[in-house]
mmCIF file of C-alpha atoms and ligand atoms in Angstrom:
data_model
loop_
_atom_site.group_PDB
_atom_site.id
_atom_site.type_symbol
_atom_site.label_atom_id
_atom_site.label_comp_id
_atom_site.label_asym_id
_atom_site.label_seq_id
_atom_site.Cartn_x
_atom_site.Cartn_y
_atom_site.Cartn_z
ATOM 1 C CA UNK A 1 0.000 0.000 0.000
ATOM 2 C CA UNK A 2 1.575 3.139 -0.854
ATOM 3 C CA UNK A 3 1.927 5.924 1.618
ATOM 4 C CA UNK A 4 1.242 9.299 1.051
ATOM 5 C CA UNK A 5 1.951 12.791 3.101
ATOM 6 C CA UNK A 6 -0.282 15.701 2.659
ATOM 7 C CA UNK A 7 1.391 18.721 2.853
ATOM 8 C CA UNK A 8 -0.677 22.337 3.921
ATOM 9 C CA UNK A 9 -0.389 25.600 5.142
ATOM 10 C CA UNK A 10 -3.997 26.270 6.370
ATOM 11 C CA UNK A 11 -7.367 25.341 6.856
ATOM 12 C CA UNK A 12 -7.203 22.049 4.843
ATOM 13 C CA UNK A 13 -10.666 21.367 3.370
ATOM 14 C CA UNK A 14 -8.877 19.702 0.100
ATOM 15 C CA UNK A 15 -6.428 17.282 2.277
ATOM 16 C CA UNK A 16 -9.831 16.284 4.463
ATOM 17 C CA UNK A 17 -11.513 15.423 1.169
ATOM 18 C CA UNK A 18 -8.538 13.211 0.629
ATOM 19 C CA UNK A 19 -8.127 11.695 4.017
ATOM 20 C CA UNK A 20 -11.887 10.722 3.448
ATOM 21 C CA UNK A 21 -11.382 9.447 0.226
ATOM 22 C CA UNK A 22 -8.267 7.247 1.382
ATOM 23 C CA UNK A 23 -10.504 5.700 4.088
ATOM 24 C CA UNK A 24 -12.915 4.218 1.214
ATOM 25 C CA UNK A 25 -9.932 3.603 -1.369
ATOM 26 C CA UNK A 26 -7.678 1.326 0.430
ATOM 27 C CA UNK A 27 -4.713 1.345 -2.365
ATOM 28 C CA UNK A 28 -3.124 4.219 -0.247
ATOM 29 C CA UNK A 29 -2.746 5.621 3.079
ATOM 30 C CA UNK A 30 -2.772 9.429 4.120
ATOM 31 C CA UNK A 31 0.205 7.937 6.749
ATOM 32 C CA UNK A 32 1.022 12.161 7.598
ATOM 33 C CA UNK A 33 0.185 15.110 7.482
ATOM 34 C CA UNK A 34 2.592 18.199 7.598
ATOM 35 C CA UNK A 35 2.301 22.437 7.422
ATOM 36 C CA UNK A 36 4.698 24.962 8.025
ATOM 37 C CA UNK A 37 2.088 26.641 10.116
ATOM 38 C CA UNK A 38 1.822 25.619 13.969
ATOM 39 C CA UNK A 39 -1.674 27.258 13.616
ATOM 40 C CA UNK A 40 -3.483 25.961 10.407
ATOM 41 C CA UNK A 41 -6.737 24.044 10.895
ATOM 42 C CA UNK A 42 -5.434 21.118 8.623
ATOM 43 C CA UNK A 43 -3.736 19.670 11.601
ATOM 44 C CA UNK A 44 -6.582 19.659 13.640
ATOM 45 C CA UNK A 45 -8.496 17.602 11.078
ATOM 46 C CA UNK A 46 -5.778 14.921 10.900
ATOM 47 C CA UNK A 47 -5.644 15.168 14.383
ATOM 48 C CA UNK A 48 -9.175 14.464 14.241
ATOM 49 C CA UNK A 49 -9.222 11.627 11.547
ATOM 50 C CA UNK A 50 -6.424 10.344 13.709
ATOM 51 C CA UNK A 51 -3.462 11.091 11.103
ATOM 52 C CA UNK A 52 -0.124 11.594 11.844
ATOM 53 C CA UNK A 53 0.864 14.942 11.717
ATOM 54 C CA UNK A 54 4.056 17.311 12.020
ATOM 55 C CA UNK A 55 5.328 20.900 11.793
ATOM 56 C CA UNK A 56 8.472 22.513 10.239
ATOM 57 C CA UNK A 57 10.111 25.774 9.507
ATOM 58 C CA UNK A 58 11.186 26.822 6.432
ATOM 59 C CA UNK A 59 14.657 26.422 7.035
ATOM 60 C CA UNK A 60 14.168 22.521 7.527
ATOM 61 C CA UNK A 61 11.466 22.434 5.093
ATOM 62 C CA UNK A 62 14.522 24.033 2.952
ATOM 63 C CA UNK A 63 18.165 22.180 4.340
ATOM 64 C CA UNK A 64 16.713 18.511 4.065
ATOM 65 C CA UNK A 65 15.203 17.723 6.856
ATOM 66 C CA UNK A 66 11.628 17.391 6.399
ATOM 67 C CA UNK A 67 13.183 15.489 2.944
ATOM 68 C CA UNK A 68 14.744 12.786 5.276
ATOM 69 C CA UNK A 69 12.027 12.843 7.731
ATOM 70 C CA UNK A 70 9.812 12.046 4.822
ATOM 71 C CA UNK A 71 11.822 9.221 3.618
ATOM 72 C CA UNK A 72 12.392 8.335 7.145
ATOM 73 C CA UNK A 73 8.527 7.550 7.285
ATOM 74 C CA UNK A 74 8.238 5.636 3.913
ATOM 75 C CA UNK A 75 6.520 7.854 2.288
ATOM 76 C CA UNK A 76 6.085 6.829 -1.703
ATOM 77 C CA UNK A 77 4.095 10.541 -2.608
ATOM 78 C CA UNK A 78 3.729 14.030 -1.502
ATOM 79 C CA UNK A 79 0.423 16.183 -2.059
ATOM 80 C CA UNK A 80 0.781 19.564 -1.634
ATOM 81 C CA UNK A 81 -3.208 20.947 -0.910
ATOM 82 C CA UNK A 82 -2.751 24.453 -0.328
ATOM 83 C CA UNK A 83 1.000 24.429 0.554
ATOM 84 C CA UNK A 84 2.662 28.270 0.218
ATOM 85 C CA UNK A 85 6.010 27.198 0.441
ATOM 86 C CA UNK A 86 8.478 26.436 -2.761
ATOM 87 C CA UNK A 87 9.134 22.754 -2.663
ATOM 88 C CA UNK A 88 13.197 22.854 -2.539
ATOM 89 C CA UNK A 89 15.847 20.620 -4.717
ATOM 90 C CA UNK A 90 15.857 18.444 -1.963
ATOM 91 C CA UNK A 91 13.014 17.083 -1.390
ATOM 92 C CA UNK A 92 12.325 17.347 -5.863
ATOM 93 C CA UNK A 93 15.471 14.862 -6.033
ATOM 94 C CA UNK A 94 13.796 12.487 -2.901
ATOM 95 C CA UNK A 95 10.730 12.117 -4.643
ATOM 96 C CA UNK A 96 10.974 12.119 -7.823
ATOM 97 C CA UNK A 97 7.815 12.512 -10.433
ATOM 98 C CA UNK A 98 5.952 11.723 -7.013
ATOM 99 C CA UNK A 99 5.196 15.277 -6.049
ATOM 100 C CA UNK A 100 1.414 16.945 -6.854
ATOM 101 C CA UNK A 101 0.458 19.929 -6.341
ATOM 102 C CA UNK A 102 -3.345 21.708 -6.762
ATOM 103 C CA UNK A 103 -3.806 25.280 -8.347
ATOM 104 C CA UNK A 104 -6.904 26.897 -8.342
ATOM 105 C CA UNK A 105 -6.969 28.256 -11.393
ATOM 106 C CA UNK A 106 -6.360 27.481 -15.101
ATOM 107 C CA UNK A 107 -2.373 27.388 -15.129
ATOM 108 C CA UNK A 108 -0.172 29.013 -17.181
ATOM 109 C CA UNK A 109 -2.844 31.792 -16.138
ATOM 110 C CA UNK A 110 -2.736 33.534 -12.730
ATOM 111 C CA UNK A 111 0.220 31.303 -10.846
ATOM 112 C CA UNK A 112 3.317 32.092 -9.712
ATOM 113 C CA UNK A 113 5.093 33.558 -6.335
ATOM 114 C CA UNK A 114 2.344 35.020 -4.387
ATOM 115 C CA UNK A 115 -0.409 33.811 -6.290
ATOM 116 C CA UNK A 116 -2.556 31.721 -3.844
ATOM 117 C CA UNK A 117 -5.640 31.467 -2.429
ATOM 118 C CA UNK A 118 -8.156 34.504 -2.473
ATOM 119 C CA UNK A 119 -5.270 36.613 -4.713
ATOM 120 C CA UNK A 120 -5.489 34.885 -7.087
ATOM 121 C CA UNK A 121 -9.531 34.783 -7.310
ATOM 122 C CA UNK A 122 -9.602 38.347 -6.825
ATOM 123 C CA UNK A 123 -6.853 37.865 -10.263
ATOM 124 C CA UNK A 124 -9.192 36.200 -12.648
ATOM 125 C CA UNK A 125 -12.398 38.316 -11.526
ATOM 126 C CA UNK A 126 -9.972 41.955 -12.385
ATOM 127 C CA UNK A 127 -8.790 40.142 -15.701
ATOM 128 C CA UNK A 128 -12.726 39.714 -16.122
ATOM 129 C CA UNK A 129 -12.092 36.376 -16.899
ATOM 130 C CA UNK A 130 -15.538 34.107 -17.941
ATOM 131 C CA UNK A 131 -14.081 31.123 -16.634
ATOM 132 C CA UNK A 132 -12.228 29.885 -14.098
ATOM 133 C CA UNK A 133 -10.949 26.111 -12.933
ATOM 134 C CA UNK A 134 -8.724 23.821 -10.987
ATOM 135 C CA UNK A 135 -5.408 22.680 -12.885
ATOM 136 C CA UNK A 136 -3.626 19.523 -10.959
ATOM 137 C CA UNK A 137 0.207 18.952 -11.675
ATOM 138 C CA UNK A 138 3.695 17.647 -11.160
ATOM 139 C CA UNK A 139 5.485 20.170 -8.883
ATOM 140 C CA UNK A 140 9.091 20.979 -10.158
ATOM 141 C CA UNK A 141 11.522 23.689 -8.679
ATOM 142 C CA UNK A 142 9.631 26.196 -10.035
ATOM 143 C CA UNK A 143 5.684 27.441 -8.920
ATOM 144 C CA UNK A 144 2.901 26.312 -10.593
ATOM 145 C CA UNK A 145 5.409 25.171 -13.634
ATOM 146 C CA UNK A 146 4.879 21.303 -13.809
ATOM 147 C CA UNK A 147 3.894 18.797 -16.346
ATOM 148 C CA UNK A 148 -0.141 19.156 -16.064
ATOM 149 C CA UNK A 149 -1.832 16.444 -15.381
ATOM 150 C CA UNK A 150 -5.700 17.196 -15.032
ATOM 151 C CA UNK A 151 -7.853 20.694 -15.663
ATOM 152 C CA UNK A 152 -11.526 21.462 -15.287
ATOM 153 C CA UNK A 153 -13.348 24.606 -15.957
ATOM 154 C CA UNK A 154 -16.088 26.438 -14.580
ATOM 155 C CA UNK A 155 -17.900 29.100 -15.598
ATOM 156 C CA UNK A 156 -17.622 32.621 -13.496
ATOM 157 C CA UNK A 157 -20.523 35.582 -13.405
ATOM 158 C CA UNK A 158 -19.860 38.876 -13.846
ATOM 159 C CA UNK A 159 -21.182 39.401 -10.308
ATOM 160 C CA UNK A 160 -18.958 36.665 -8.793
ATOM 161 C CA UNK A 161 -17.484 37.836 -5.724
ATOM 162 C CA UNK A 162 -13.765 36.528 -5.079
ATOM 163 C CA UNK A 163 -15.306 34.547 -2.370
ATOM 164 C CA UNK A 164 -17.738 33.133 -4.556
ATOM 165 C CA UNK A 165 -15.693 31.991 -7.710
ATOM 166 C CA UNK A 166 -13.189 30.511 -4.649
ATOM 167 C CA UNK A 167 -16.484 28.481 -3.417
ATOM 168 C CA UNK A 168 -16.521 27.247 -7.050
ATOM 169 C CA UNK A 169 -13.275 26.247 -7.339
ATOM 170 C CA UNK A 170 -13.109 24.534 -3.725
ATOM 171 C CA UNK A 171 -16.120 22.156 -5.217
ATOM 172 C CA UNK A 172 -14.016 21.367 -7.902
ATOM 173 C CA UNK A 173 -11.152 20.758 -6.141
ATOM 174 C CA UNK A 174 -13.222 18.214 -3.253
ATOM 175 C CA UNK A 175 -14.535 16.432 -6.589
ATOM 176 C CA UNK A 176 -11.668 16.027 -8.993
ATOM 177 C CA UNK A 177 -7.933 15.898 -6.538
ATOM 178 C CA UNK A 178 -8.608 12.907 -4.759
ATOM 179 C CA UNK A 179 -10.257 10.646 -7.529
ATOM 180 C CA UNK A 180 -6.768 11.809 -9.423
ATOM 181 C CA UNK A 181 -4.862 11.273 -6.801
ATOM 182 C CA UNK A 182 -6.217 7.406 -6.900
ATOM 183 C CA UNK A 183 -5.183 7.960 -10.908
ATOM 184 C CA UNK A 184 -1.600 8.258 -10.113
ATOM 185 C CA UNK A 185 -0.721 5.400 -8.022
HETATM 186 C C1 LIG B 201 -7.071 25.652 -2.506
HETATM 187 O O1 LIG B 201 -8.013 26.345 -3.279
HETATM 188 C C2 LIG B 201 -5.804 25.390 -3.300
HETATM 189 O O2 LIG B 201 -6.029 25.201 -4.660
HETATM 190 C C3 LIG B 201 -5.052 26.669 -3.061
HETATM 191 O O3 LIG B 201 -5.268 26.960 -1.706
HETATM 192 C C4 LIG B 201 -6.581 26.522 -1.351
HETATM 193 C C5 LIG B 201 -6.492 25.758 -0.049
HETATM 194 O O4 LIG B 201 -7.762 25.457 0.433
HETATM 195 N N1 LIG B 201 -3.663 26.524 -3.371
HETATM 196 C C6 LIG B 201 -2.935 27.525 -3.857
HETATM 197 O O5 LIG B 201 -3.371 28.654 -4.024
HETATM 198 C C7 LIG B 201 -1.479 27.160 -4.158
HETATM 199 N N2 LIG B 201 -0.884 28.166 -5.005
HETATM 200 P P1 LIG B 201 -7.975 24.399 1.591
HETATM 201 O O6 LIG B 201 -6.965 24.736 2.695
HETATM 202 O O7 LIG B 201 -9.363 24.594 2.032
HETATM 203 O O8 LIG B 201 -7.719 23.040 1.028
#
């Protein structure tokens, strides 16, 4: 059974839908879940689904040592689900083509440093865009650059609030990341 670790920075409704959906789907195991933020709700729901679960600072997130902690733990995959943080060389060369990340938007549009969350919701709705979507990808040194693996649309209002399209996008997300997830192993 493979293992995976969920990696997030905050309130962690997209790793819950996965933690759910690896109770059901027994061909992997959410074995741990990890944030850079002592605070974010995502580690009360794996404390909660009674996960495994671990904090870091960005300098061991960056010198290695969440990389060997990782390894440490057997852990075949990595899903980032609303993780801020660059993923560094290390932990790209520990695990390789076995990273994921989530974008909630329709990459090459709107990513990037400092395009997360709300930003970049509040993005697409200046751009005027008339839709918006998830895209789902391999995670390489750079943000939001990876091989794509999976995209889905939906279509935006011209009165959408930021808030609104991001309610869009989150049922998206809950729907499509952990049935691809399942895809990839
Ligand atoms: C999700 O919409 C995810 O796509 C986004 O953060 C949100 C986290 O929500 N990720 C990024 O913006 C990464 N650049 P959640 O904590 O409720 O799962």
């Amino acid at each position: 059974m493979k293992k995976i670790a969920i990696l997030a920075s905050g309130n962690g409704t997209n790793a819950e839908a996965i933690i759910l959906h690896f109770k059901m789907v027994t061909k992997a195991k959410i074995a741990l879940v990890g944030s850079n933020n002592p605070q974010a709700y995502v580690l009360e729901r794996a404390e909660n689904h009674g996960i495994a679960h671990f904090t870091f600072d960005k300098k061991e997130f960056e010198n290695g040592s969440v990389n060997a902690f990782l390894l440490l733990k057997g852990i075949d995959m990595i899903i980032l689900a609303g993780f801020l943080l660059r993923v560094p060389e290390s932990i790209i060369q520990g695990f390789p083509n076995a990273i994921v990340n989530i974008h909630p938007a329709l990459l090459p549009k709107f990513g990037g440093k400092g395009m997360y969350g709300n930003r970049v919701h509040q993005a697409v709705k200046d751009a005027g865009e008339k839709v918006t979507g998830i895209t789902i990808h391999w995670v390489n040194e750079n943000y939001d650059e990876g091989k794509i693996i999976f995209q889905q649309e939906v279509p935006i209002d011209e009165s959408d609030t930021p808030e609104q399209i991001a309610e869009k996008v989150h049922v998206l997300e809950h729907k499509y990341y952990p049935k691809v997830i399942e895809s990839l192993i």
